[in-house]
Amino acid sequence: MVTAGHVQGGFALFYDTAQRFDHLQRTNLQELGARLGAGLRRAQRATRYATRSLTDEPVPDLALAATYSVAADPRAVGLARSFTRNTLSAWGLHPDTIDTAILCLSELVTNAIIHTDAGCELRIVLDRGVLTTTVRDGGSSLVVDLSRLPPEPLAVHGRGL
């Protein structure tokens, strides 16, 4: 997916019915996923943002926007949640919407802090009743080949959001 000239990425595989994959099929799917992921990362690097700060990104006319810089410290996730709750409450959003936004942002901010060498920025935009949340980090210098890791169905980490 490309939005505003930037590759956002992602891929998914859907089937109409449940599938049973043998070892070779699982291996082939993992290899395909690794190739697709590598291609996606190349495309993302080729479409770097003109600015690295969310503060400098344009906001639609009449939209409400707030940006917060999150330190590279796991304790900063709580501060990001407080910022989000206070901002959305001030904007008059429904408590359920606020809780959902905080849940999503908390997961993304936590991932950014755990998996990168730096903090991140979060941005909240309310435009004509649509709430958009963004978390941007600088990426990680560490490259992990996920196809080399054994599958772990009970893993707590690695499932994404």
CSV table of C-alpha atoms in Angstrom, one decimal:
chain,number,residue,atom,x,y,z
A,1,MET,CA,0.0,0.0,0.0
A,2,VAL,CA,1.3,3.5,-0.9
A,3,THR,CA,-0.2,6.5,0.9
A,4,ALA,CA,1.1,10.1,0.4
A,5,GLY,CA,3.9,8.7,-1.8
A,6,HIS,CA,5.3,6.4,1.0
A,7,VAL,CA,5.2,2.6,1.0
A,8,GLN,CA,3.3,1.6,4.1
A,9,GLY,CA,3.6,-2.2,3.5
A,10,GLY,CA,2.3,-5.4,4.8
A,11,PHE,CA,1.1,-8.7,3.2
A,12,ALA,CA,-1.5,-11.2,4.2
A,13,LEU,CA,-2.5,-14.7,2.9
A,14,PHE,CA,-6.2,-15.6,3.1
A,15,TYR,CA,-7.9,-19.0,2.4
A,16,ASP,CA,-11.6,-19.7,2.1
A,17,THR,CA,-11.3,-22.8,4.4
A,18,ALA,CA,-8.8,-24.0,7.0
A,19,GLN,CA,-5.6,-25.4,5.6
A,20,ARG,CA,-3.3,-28.2,6.7
A,21,PHE,CA,0.2,-27.5,5.7
A,22,ASP,CA,3.0,-30.1,5.7
A,23,HIS,CA,6.5,-29.2,6.7
A,24,LEU,CA,7.6,-28.4,3.1
A,25,GLN,CA,4.6,-26.1,2.5
A,26,ARG,CA,5.2,-24.3,5.8
A,27,THR,CA,8.9,-23.9,4.8
A,28,ASN,CA,7.9,-22.5,1.4
A,29,LEU,CA,5.5,-20.1,2.9
A,30,GLN,CA,8.1,-18.9,5.4
A,31,GLU,CA,10.6,-18.4,2.6
A,32,LEU,CA,8.0,-16.5,0.5
A,33,GLY,CA,7.2,-14.3,3.6
A,34,ALA,CA,10.9,-13.6,4.1
A,35,ARG,CA,11.3,-12.6,0.4
A,36,LEU,CA,8.2,-10.4,0.5
A,37,GLY,CA,9.4,-8.8,3.7
A,38,ALA,CA,12.8,-8.1,2.2
A,39,GLY,CA,11.2,-6.5,-0.9
A,40,LEU,CA,8.9,-4.4,1.3
A,41,ARG,CA,11.8,-3.1,3.4
A,42,ARG,CA,13.7,-2.2,0.2
A,43,ALA,CA,10.6,-0.3,-1.1
A,44,GLN,CA,10.2,1.4,2.2
A,45,ARG,CA,13.8,2.5,2.3
A,46,ALA,CA,13.5,3.9,-1.2
A,47,THR,CA,10.5,6.1,-0.2
A,48,ARG,CA,12.0,7.8,2.9
A,49,TYR,CA,9.9,10.5,4.4
A,50,ALA,CA,10.8,14.0,3.4
A,51,THR,CA,10.9,14.8,7.0
A,52,ARG,CA,11.7,12.5,9.9
A,53,SER,CA,9.5,14.4,12.4
A,54,LEU,CA,5.8,13.9,12.5
A,55,THR,CA,5.5,17.5,13.7
A,56,ASP,CA,6.5,18.6,10.2
A,57,GLU,CA,3.9,16.4,8.4
A,58,PRO,CA,0.9,18.3,7.0
A,59,VAL,CA,-2.4,18.3,8.8
A,60,PRO,CA,-5.8,18.8,7.1
A,61,ASP,CA,-7.4,22.2,7.5
A,62,LEU,CA,-9.6,22.3,10.7
A,63,ALA,CA,-8.2,19.0,12.0
A,64,LEU,CA,-7.0,18.7,15.5
A,65,ALA,CA,-3.4,17.3,15.8
A,66,ALA,CA,-1.0,16.5,18.7
A,67,THR,CA,2.5,15.0,18.5
A,68,TYR,CA,4.5,13.6,21.4
A,69,SER,CA,8.2,12.5,21.4
A,70,VAL,CA,8.7,9.3,23.4
A,71,ALA,CA,12.1,8.6,25.0
A,72,ALA,CA,13.9,5.4,24.4
A,73,ASP,CA,13.0,4.1,27.8
A,74,PRO,CA,10.3,1.5,28.6
A,75,ARG,CA,8.9,3.7,31.4
A,76,ALA,CA,8.1,6.3,28.7
A,77,VAL,CA,5.2,4.2,27.4
A,78,GLY,CA,3.1,5.2,30.4
A,79,LEU,CA,3.8,8.9,29.6
A,80,ALA,CA,2.7,8.3,26.0
A,81,ARG,CA,-0.5,6.7,27.3
A,82,SER,CA,-1.2,9.7,29.6
A,83,PHE,CA,-0.5,12.1,26.8
A,84,THR,CA,-2.9,10.3,24.6
A,85,ARG,CA,-5.7,10.0,27.2
A,86,ASN,CA,-5.4,13.7,28.2
A,87,THR,CA,-5.4,14.9,24.6
A,88,LEU,CA,-8.3,12.8,23.5
A,89,SER,CA,-10.3,13.7,26.6
A,90,ALA,CA,-9.7,17.4,25.9
A,91,TRP,CA,-11.0,16.8,22.4
A,92,GLY,CA,-14.2,15.3,23.8
A,93,LEU,CA,-13.9,11.8,22.5
A,94,HIS,CA,-16.0,9.0,23.9
A,95,PRO,CA,-14.2,7.0,26.6
A,96,ASP,CA,-14.4,3.7,24.6
A,97,THR,CA,-12.7,5.4,21.7
A,98,ILE,CA,-10.0,6.8,24.0
A,99,ASP,CA,-9.4,3.3,25.6
A,100,THR,CA,-9.1,1.7,22.1
A,101,ALA,CA,-6.7,4.3,20.9
A,102,ILE,CA,-4.6,4.0,24.0
A,103,LEU,CA,-4.5,0.2,23.6
A,104,CYS,CA,-3.3,0.4,20.0
A,105,LEU,CA,-0.8,3.2,20.7
A,106,SER,CA,0.6,1.5,23.8
A,107,GLU,CA,1.4,-1.7,21.8
A,108,LEU,CA,3.0,0.3,18.9
A,109,VAL,CA,5.1,2.5,21.2
A,110,THR,CA,6.2,-0.5,23.3
A,111,ASN,CA,7.3,-2.3,20.1
A,112,ALA,CA,9.1,0.8,18.9
A,113,ILE,CA,11.0,1.1,22.1
A,114,ILE,CA,11.8,-2.6,22.5
A,115,HIS,CA,12.9,-3.2,18.9
A,116,THR,CA,14.8,0.0,18.0
A,117,ASP,CA,17.8,1.8,19.4
A,118,ALA,CA,15.9,5.0,19.9
A,119,GLY,CA,12.5,6.3,21.0
A,120,CYS,CA,9.7,7.2,18.7
A,121,GLU,CA,7.1,9.9,18.0
A,122,LEU,CA,3.4,9.5,18.2
A,123,ARG,CA,0.8,11.6,16.5
A,124,ILE,CA,-2.9,11.8,16.9
A,125,VAL,CA,-5.1,13.5,14.3
A,126,LEU,CA,-8.9,14.0,14.6
A,127,ASP,CA,-10.2,15.1,11.2
A,128,ARG,CA,-14.0,15.2,10.6
A,129,GLY,CA,-14.7,12.6,13.1
A,130,VAL,CA,-12.0,10.2,12.0
A,131,LEU,CA,-9.2,9.5,14.6
A,132,THR,CA,-5.8,8.6,13.1
A,133,THR,CA,-2.9,7.5,15.2
A,134,THR,CA,0.7,7.2,14.0
A,135,VAL,CA,3.8,5.9,15.6
A,136,ARG,CA,7.1,6.5,13.8
A,137,ASP,CA,10.5,5.2,14.9
A,138,GLY,CA,13.8,5.4,13.2
A,139,GLY,CA,14.0,1.7,12.6
A,140,SER,CA,16.5,-0.8,13.9
A,141,SER,CA,20.0,-1.6,12.8
A,142,LEU,CA,19.3,-5.2,13.9
A,143,VAL,CA,18.1,-7.5,11.1
A,144,VAL,CA,16.4,-10.7,12.3
A,145,ASP,CA,15.8,-13.5,9.8
A,146,LEU,CA,12.5,-14.8,11.1
A,147,SER,CA,12.5,-17.8,8.8
A,148,ARG,CA,15.4,-19.2,10.9
A,149,LEU,CA,13.5,-19.1,14.1
A,150,PRO,CA,11.5,-22.2,15.2
A,151,PRO,CA,7.7,-21.7,15.2
A,152,GLU,CA,6.4,-21.2,18.7
A,153,PRO,CA,2.6,-21.2,18.8
A,154,LEU,CA,2.5,-20.1,22.5
A,155,ALA,CA,5.0,-17.2,22.0
A,156,VAL,CA,4.1,-14.0,23.9
A,157,HIS,CA,6.1,-11.8,21.4
A,158,GLY,CA,6.2,-11.6,17.7
A,159,ARG,CA,2.5,-11.4,16.8
A,160,GLY,CA,2.4,-7.7,15.9
A,161,LEU,CA,-0.7,-5.6,16.3
